[in-house]
XYZ file of C-alpha atoms in Angstrom:
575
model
C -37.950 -78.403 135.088
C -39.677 -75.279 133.711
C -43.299 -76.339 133.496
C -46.020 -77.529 135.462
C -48.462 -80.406 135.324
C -51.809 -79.393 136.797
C -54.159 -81.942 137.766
C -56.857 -79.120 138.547
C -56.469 -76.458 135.955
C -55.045 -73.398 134.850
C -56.434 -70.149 135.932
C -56.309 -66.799 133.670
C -56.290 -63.018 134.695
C -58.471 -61.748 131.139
C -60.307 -64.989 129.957
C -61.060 -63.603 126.549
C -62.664 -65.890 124.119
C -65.171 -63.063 121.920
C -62.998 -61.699 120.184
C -63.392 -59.346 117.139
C -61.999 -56.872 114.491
C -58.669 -57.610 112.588
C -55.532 -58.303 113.397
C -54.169 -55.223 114.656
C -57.394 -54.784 116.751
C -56.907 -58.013 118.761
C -52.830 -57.246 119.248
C -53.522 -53.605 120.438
C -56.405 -55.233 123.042
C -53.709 -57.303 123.946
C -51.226 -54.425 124.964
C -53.470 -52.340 126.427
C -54.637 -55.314 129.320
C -50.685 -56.199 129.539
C -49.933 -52.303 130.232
C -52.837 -51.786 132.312
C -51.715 -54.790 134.534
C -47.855 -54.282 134.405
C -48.429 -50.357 135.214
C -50.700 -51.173 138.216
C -47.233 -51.742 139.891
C -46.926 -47.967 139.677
C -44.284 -47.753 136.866
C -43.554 -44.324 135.748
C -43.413 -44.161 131.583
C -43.142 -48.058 131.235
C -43.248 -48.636 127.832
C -39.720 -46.176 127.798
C -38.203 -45.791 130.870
C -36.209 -42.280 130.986
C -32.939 -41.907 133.736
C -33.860 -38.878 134.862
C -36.868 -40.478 136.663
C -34.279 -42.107 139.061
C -35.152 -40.860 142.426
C -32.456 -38.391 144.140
C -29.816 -40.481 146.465
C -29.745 -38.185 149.076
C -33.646 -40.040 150.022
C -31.339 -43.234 150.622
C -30.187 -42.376 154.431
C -27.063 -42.483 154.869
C -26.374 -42.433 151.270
C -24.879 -38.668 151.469
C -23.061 -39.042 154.512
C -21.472 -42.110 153.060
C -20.158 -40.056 149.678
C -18.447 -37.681 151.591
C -16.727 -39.988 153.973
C -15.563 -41.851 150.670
C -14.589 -39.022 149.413
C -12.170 -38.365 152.232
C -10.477 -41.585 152.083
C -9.814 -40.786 148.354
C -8.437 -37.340 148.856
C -6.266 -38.890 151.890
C -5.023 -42.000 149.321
C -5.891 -44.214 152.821
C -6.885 -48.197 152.028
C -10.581 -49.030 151.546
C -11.463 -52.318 151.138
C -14.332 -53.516 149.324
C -16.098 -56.661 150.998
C -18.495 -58.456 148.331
C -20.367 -61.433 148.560
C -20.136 -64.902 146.475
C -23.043 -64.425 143.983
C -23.301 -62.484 140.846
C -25.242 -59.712 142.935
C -22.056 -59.158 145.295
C -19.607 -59.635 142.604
C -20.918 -57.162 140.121
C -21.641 -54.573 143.232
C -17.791 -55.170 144.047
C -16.997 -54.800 140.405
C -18.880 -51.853 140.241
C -17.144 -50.005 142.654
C -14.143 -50.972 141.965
C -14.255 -49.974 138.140
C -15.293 -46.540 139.417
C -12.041 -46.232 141.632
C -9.808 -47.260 138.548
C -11.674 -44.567 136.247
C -11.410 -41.601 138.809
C -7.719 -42.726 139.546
C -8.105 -44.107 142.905
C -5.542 -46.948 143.108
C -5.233 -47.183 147.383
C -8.202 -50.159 147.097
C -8.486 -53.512 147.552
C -11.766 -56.412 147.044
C -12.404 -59.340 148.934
C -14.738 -62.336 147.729
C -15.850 -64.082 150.709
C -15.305 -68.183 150.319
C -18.726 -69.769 150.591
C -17.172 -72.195 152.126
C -14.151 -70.683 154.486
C -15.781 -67.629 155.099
C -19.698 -68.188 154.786
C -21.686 -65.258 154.322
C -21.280 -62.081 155.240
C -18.915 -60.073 157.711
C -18.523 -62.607 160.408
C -15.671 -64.018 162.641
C -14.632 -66.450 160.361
C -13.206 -63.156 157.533
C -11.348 -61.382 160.368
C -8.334 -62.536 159.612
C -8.119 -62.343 155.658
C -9.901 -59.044 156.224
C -7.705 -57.733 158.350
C -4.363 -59.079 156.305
C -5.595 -56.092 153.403
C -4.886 -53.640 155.911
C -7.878 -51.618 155.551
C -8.508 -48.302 157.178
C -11.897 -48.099 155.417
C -14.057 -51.059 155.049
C -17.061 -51.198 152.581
C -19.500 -53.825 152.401
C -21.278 -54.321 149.020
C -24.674 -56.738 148.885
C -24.240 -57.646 152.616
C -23.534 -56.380 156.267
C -27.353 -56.069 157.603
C -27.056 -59.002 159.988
C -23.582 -57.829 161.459
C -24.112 -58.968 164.720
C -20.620 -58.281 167.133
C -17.975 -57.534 164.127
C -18.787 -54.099 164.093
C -17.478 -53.565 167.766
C -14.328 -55.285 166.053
C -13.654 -53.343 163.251
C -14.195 -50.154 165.108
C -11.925 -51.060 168.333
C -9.281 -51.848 165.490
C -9.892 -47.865 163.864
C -11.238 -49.254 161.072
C -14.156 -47.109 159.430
C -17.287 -49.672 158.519
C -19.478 -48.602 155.329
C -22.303 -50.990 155.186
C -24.235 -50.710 151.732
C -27.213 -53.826 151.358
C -30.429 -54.521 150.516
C -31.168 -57.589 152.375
C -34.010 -56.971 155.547
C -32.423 -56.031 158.794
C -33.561 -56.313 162.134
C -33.050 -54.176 165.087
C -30.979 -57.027 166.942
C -27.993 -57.233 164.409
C -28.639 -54.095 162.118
C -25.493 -51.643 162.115
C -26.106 -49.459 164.938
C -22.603 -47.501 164.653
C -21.415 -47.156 161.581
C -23.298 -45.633 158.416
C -25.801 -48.069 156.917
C -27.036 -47.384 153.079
C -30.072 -50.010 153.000
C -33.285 -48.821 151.795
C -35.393 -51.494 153.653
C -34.172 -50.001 157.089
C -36.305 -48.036 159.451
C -36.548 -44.208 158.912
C -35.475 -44.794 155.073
C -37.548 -42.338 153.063
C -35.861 -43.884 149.646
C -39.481 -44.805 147.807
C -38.344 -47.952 146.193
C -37.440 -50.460 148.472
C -36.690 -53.272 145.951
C -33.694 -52.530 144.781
C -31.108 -55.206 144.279
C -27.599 -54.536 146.091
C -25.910 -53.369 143.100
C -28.456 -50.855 142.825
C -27.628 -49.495 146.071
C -24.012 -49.167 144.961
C -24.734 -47.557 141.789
C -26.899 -44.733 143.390
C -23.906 -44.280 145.631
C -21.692 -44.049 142.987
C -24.568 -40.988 141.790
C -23.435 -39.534 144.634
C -20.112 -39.902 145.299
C -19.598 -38.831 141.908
C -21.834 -35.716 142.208
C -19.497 -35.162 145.477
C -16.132 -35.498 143.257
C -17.251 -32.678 140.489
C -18.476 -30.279 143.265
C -14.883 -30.446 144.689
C -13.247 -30.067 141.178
C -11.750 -33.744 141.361
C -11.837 -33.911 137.476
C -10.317 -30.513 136.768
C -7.281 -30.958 139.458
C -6.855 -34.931 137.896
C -7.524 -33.642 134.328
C -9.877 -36.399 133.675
C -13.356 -36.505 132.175
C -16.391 -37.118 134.423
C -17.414 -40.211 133.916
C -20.819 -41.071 132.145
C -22.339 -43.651 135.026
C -24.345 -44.995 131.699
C -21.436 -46.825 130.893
C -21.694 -48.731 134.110
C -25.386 -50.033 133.927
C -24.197 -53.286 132.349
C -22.942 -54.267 135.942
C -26.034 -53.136 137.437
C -28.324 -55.181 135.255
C -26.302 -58.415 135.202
C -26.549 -58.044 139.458
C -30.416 -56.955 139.590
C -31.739 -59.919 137.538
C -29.266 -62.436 138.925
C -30.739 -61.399 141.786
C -33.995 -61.979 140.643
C -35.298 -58.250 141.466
C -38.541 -57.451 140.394
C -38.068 -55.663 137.083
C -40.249 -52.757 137.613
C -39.792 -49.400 139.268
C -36.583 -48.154 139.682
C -35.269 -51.645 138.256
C -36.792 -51.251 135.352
C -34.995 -48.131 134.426
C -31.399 -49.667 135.658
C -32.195 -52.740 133.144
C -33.827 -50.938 130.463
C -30.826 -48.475 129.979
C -28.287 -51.481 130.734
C -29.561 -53.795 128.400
C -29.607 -50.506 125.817
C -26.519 -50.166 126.529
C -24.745 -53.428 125.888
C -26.457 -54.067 122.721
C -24.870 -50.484 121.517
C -21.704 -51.919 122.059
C -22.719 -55.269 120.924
C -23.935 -54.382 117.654
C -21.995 -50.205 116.830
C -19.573 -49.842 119.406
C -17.709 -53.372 120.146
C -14.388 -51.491 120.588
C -15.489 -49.315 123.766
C -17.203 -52.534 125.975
C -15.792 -53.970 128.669
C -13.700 -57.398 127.708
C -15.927 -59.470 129.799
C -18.462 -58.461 127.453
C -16.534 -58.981 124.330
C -16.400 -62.598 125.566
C -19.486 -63.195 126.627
C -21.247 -62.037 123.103
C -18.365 -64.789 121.325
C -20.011 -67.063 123.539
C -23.502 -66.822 122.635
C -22.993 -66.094 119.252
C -25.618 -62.976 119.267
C -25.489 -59.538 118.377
C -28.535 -58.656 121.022
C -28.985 -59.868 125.097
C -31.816 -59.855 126.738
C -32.820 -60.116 130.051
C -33.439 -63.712 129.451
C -30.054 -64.346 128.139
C -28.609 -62.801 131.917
C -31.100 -64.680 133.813
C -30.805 -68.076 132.015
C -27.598 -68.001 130.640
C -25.127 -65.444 131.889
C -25.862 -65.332 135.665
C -25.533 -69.537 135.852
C -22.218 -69.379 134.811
C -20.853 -66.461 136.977
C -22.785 -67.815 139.760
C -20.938 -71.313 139.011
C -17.240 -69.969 140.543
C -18.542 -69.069 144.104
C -21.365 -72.569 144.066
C -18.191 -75.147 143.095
C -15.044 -72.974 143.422
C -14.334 -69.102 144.733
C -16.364 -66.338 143.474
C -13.336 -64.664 143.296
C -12.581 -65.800 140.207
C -15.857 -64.278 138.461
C -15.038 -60.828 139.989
C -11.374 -61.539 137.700
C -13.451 -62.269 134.807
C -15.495 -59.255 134.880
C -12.345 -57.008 135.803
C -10.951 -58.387 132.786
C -8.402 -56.101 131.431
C -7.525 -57.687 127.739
C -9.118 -60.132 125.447
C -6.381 -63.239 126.285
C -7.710 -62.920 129.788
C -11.064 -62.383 129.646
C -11.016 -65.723 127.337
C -8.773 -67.855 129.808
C -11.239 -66.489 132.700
C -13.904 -67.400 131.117
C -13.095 -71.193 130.029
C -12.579 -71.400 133.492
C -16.303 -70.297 134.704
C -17.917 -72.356 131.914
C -15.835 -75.992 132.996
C -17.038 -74.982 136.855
C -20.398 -74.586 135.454
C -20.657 -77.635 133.534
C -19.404 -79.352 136.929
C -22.639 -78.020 138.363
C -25.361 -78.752 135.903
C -23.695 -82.450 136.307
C -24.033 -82.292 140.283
C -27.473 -80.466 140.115
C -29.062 -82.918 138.087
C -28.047 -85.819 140.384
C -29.059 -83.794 144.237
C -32.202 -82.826 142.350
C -33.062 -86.590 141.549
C -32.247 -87.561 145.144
C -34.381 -85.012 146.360
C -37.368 -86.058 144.820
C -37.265 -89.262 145.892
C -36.836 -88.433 149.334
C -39.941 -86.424 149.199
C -42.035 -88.893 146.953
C -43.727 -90.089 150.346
C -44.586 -87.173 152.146
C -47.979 -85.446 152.199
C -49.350 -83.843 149.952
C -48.869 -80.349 149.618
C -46.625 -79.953 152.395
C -43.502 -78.087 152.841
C -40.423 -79.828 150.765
C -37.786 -80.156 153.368
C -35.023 -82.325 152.420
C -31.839 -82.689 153.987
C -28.643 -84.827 152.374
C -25.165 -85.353 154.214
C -23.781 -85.604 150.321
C -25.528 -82.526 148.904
C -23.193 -79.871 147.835
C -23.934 -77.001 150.110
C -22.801 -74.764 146.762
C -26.195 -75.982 145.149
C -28.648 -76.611 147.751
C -30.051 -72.922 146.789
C -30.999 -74.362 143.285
C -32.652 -77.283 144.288
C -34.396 -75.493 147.092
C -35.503 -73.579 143.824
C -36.459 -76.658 141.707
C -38.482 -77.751 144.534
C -40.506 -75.191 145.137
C -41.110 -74.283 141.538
C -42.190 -77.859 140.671
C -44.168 -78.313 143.452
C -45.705 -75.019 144.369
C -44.719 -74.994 148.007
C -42.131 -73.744 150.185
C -38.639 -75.897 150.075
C -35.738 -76.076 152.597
C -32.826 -78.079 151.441
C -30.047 -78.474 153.631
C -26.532 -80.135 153.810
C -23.342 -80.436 156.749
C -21.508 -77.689 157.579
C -18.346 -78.094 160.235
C -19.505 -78.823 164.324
C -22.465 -80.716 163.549
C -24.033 -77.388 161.901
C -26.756 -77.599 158.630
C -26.565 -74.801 156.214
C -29.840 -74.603 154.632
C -31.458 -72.670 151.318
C -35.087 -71.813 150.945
C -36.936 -71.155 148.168
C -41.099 -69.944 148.424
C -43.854 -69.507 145.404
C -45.187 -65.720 145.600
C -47.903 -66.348 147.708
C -46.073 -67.569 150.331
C -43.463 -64.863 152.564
C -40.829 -67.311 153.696
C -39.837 -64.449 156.387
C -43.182 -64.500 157.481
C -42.645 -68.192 158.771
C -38.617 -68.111 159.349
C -38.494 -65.043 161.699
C -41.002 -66.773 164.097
C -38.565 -69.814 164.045
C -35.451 -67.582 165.324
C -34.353 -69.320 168.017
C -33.568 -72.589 166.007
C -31.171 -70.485 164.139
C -27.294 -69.843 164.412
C -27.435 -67.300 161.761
C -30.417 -65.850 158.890
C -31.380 -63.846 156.484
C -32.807 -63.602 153.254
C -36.046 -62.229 151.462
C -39.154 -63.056 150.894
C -38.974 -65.834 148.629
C -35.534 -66.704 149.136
C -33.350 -66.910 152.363
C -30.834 -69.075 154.010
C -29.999 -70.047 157.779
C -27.445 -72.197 159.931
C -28.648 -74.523 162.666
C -27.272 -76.997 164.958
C -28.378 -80.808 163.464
C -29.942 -81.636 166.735
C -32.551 -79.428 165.658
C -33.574 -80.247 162.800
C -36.801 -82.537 163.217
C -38.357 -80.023 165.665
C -37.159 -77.095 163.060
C -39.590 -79.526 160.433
C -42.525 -79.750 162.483
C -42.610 -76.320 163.334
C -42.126 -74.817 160.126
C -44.667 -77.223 158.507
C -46.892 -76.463 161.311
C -46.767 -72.162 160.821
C -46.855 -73.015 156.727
C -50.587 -74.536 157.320
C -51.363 -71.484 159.971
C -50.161 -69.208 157.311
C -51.888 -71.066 154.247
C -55.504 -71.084 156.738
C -54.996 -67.458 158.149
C -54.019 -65.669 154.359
C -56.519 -67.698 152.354
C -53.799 -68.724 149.920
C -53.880 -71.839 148.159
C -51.401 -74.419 149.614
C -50.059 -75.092 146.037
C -50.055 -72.996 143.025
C -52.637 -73.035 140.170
C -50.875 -71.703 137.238
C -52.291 -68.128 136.312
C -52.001 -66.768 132.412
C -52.106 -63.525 131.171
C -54.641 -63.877 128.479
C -56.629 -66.487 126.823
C -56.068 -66.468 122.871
C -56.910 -69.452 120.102
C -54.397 -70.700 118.629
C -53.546 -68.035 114.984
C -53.300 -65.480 117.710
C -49.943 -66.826 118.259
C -48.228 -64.565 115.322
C -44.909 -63.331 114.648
C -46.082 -60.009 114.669
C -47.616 -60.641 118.368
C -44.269 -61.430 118.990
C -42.940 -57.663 117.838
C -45.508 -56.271 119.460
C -45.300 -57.790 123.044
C -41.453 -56.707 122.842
C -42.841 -53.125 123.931
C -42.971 -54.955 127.525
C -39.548 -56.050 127.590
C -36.951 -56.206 129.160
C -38.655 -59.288 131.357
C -37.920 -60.656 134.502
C -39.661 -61.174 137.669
C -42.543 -59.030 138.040
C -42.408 -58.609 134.678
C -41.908 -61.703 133.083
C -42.806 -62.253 129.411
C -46.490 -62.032 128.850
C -48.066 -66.448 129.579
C -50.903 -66.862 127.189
C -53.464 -69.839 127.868
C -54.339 -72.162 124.399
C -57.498 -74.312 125.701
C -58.668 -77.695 124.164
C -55.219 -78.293 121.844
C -55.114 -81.914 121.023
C -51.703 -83.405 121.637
C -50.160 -86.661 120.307
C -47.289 -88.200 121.378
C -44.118 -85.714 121.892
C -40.788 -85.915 120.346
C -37.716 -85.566 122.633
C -34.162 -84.763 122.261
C -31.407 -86.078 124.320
C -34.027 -85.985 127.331
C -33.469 -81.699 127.613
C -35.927 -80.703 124.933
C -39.891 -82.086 124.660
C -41.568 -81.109 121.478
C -44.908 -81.497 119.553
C -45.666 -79.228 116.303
C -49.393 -76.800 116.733
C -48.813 -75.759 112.981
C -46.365 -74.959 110.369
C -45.021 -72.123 111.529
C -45.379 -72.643 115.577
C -43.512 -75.507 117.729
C -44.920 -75.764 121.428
C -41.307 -76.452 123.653
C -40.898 -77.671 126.817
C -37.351 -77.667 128.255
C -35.996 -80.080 131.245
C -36.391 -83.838 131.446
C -38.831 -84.882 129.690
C -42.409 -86.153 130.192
C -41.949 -89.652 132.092
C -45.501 -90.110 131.150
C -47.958 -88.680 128.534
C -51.305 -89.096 127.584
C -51.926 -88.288 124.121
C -55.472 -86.440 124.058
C -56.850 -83.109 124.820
C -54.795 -80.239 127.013
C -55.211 -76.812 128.345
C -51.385 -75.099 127.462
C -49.754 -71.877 129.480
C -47.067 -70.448 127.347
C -45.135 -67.913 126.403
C -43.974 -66.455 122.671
C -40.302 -66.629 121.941
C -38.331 -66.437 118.361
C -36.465 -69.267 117.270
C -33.215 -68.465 114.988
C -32.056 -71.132 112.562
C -29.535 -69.723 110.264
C -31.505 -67.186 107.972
C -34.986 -68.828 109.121
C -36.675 -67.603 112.140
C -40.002 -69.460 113.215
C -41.944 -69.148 116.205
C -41.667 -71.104 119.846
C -44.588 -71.569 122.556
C -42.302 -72.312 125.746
C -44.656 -74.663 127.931
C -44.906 -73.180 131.495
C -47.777 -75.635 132.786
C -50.140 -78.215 131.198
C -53.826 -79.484 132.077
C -56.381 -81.358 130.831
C -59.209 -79.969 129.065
C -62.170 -79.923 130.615
C-alpha cells in the first residue's frame, strides 16, 4: 500500500500559503523552488540533460584496461561468458552486452542467468559447475562479483580470465584482488558519480570498448557501421530504475535520453525498436512510457521470471528476435507475474499480523518457514514503506540456512547497522536501503536483538526520527491543482527516486466517506475536474471529517477525455 496514515502530521519543505499574482506567476514560483531543490543534488543542465556531459570512462578504474582485454578475446574469436544476475538490473546489463556482441559480429559468447534458487546470488560455489559446462576462457560478470570471496582463486587456477563489472559496495575482505574490477564504489576510483546502477557500468564499458574497436579499424575490416550506443539506452533505463537508482546525475542523462528514445520508436519509428519493445507498448496500450510505467509496470513483470521461475527467461524476452516470440515470451512473464501479485498479497497479510504485537516503532523483522524466498524482497519493501522503519523478512533456505531481504526508509543506512552484525552472516551485501544476507537459523533471535538494539543506537546517535513523518514539496490550496500545473511540472521528469514526481500538501480538505473498487482503488471526488486516488487495499477504517492530504499530480486518460488525479501518498488529520 502506497500511502501513509499519519497520526502526527505531515511536514513540508516550502510551506507556502501567501500567495499572489496570476496563474502563471504561482506555476513559475513553483518551478523555480522544485529546480532549486532538485539541482542542489548537483545536476548539470537538469531541465535537458545533454550526452556529452557523460563523464569520460577511462575515470572508471579498470574500465580501460578491461576494453582492451575484451577486445582481445574478440579479435582471438575465444569464449566469453557473460554471468548476470536474476533481476531486471542483471538481466538488462547481460542483455546489453550481449546485443553489442551480435551488432559488432562477435558470435564466440555465451550468458548465464544465475537460478535464485540453485545458484543464489552471485559467483559462488554453487555456479561452478554450470559455469564451467559453457567452456569459458573469458568470464564477465555483469551487476555482481564484489563479494567474490574464494572463486576467483578458482577461475584463475582453471586459466580462465575473470572481468568483474558491479556496482554493489565491496569490502576489502572479498573484493576482487586479482582480476580487473570495474566498480565505481571501490577504493582509488576517481569515477565522480558513484551511483550508478550496474547496467550503467556496462554501458560506459561498452563507451569504451567501442571507442577501442574504431581505433583498431574493427568496422572498416568487418564492413559494418559503428554503432550509435543511443540505440542501446532503452536497456540502460529499464535496469537503472528497476534498480531504483537515484535519477539524478549521470542517471539522469542515461534515462532522459532512454526514455527519448523509446518514445521515438514508440510513436515515428516502430519499425527500428527492439521486439521486446514492440510488445511491451501492445501491452500497455500507449504511445508514450515513462519512468513510472518501468518502475510500476514494466520492471514487476520482468522481475516476476527470476522471483517465481528463472530469470532466464526475461533475458529471452528481451533478446527477442521476431514478433511471434517476443509475444509467446511475454505471455509467459505476465502468467508468472500474476502468480506473484497472488502470493504477495497473502505473505504480506501474514506479515502484518505477525508484527501487530511488537513495539512500537521498532524494527519489522519477520520470519515465515512458508514465505517464498522469491518475494521476501517485496514485502521487506511493503514493510518498511508502511511503517517507516527498517524490515528484515526472511524464509528457509537448504541446511537449516535463512535467506533474508531488507528494506530501510532514507534516513536510515541499513549498511550502517548490517556491517557491524558480520559475523552472524554466511554471506551479504546490498546498499543502503536495500540488501540481503544468509545466516544459520540458530541465529536468528540473537541476530533480532542485536539489530534492534544498533537501530535505537543509530536512531539516538543521528538524531533521526525512528519513523517517518511524511515530507511534501510544497503547500498549495486546492485550484492550484491545474492541468496546466500538470504540463508544467513535466519539465522535472523523467521521475524516480531522488527525483520523484513533485508531493504537494492540500491542508484542511473535508472528506466524506470514500468509494472503493474491487478493494485496489479508494476514491473521493475534490471537484469536477480533480479525483483524489489512493491505490492498494483499501481504508479498513475511515473517519469522515477534516484531513491534511500529500499527493502528487498525474493525468488520467479515458478515451478522448483526460481529467486530473491527486495520487494519495499519506493522510492526517487537520489540526
Amino acid at each position: 500500500m502506497p500511502y501513509n496514515i499519519s497520526k502526527t502530521k505531515i511536514d513540508c519543505s516550502y510551506p507556502l500559503t501567501n500567495w499572489h499574482g496570476d496563474k502563471q506567476c504561482f506555476i513559475n514560483d513553483i518551478l523555480k523552488s522544485l529546480v532549486e531543490n532538485r539541482t542542489a543534488h548537483g545536476n548539470v543542465n537538469f531541465d535537458s540533460p545533454v550526452l556529452k556531459d557523460i563523464p569520460d570512462p577511462t575515470l572508471l578504474k579498470d574500465c580501460a584496461a578491461a576494453a582492451e582485454l575484451l577486445v582481445k578475446f574478440i579479435q582471438n574469436k575465444q569464449k566469453i561468458v557473460i554471468y548476470g544476475d536474476y533481476d531486471v538490473d542483471g538481466i538488462s546489463s547481460a542483455a546489453l552486452l550481449a546485443r553489442f556482441f551480435e551488432i559488432i559480429g562477435f558470435t564466440n559468447f555465451a550468458v548465464m542467468i544465475p537460478d535464485r534458487f540453485t545458484h543464489g546470488y552471485g559467483i559462488n560455489e554453487a555456479s561452478r559447475d554450470d559455469v564451467l559446462k559453457l567452456m569459458p576462457e573469458c568470464l564477465i560478470t555483469v551487476d555482481n562479483g564484489s563479494k567474490i570471496f574464494a572463486e576467483e582463486d578458482f577461475y584463475i587456477n582453471k586459466k580462465i580470465t575473470l572481468i568483474i563489472t558491479d556496482h554493489h559496495q565491496p569490502d576489502s575482505q572479498s573484493a576482487p584482488s586479482k582480476s580487473l574490477f570495474v566498480n565505481p564504489k571501490q577504493s582509488g576510483c576517481s569515477y565522480p558519480d558513484k551511483d550508478i546502477a550496474g547496467v550503467g557500468v556496462v554501458y560506459l564499458l561498452l563507451i569504451q570498448l567501442r571507442r577501442v574497436l574504431r581505433d583498431l579499424g574493427w568496422w572498416d575490416s568487418k564492413d559494418l557501421a559503428v554503432p550509435n550506443l543511443v540505440n542501446f539506452l532503452d536497456l540502460v533505463t529499464l535496469g537503472t530504475i528497476a534498480d531504483q537508482a537515484p535519477v539524478i546525475g549521470l542517471n539522469r542523462i542515461f534515462v532522459y535520453h532512454g526514455l527519448k528514445r523509446i518514445n521515438l520508436w514508440w510513436q515515428k519509428e516502430p519499425q527500428k525498436q527492439p521486439f521486446y519493445l514492440t510488445r511491451l507498448q501492445k501491452h500497455l496500450q500507449a504511445d508514450t512510457l515513462t519512468g513510472e510505467g518501468i518502475a510500476f509496470q514494466i520492471a514487476p513483470l520482468i522481475n516476476a521470471a527470476g522471483r517465481i521461475s528463472h530469470g532466464k527467461l526475461a533475458f529471452d524476452f528481451l533478446m527477442s528476435t521476431n514478433l511471434d516470440d517476443s509475444k509467446i515470451r511475454f505471455n509467459h512473464l505476465a502468467k508468472l507475474n500474476q502468480q506473484r501479485k497472488v502470493r504477495q498479497k497473502d505473505m504480506l497479510k501474514s506479515a502484518l499480523e505477525s508484527i501487530k504485537n511488537d513495539a512500537l516503532n521498532s524494527p519489522a523483522i519477520v520470519y515465515d518457514d512458508s514465505f517464498h524466498e522469491g518475494l521476501i524482497g517485496i514485502i521487506a519493501g511493503n514493510l518498511s514503506q508502511q511503517l517507516g522503519v527498517p524490515a528484515v523478512v526472511l524464509s528457509s533456505a537448504k541446511n537449516d540456512q535463512l535467506k533474508a531481504s531488507c528494506r530501510s526508509p532514507a534516513q536510515v543506512n541499513l549498511l550502517t547497522i548490517l556491517n557491524k552484525l558480520q559475523h552472524h552472516f554466511e554471506r551479504f551485501g546490498g546498499h543502503s536501503q536495500a540488501a540481503a544476507f544468509q545466516m544459520k537459523e540458530e541465529k536468528l533471535a540473537i541476530f533480532k536483538s542485536d539489530f534492534c538494539k544498533l537501530y535505537e543506537e543509530l536512531v539516538s546517535e543521528q538524531n533521526i526520527t525512528s519513523t517517518i513523518t511524511p515530507l511534501a514539496d510544497l503547500e498549495l490550496f486546492p485550484w492550484m491543482a491545474t492541468r496546466e500545473l500538470y504540463d508544467a511540472l513535466e519539465v522535472l521528469a523523467p521521475f524516480g527516486m531522488q527525483n520523484l514526481r513533485p508531493s504537494f500538501l492540500f491542508k484542511g480538505i473535508s472528506l466524506k466517506s470514500p468509494s472503493y473498487t474491487n478493494n485496489i482503488l479508494t476514491k473521493w471526488r475534490l471537484n469536477r475536474q480533480t479525483d483524489l486516488i489512493i491505490f492498494g487495499d483499501y481504508l479498513p477504517e475511515f473517519d469522515a471529517g477534516l484531513w491534511d492530504i500529500m499527493g502528487s499530480l498525474l493525468l488520467k486518460k479515458n478515451g478522448r477525455y483526460t481529467y486530473l488525479q491527486i495520487i494519495i501518498n499519506a493522510l492526517a488529520p487537520a489540526n
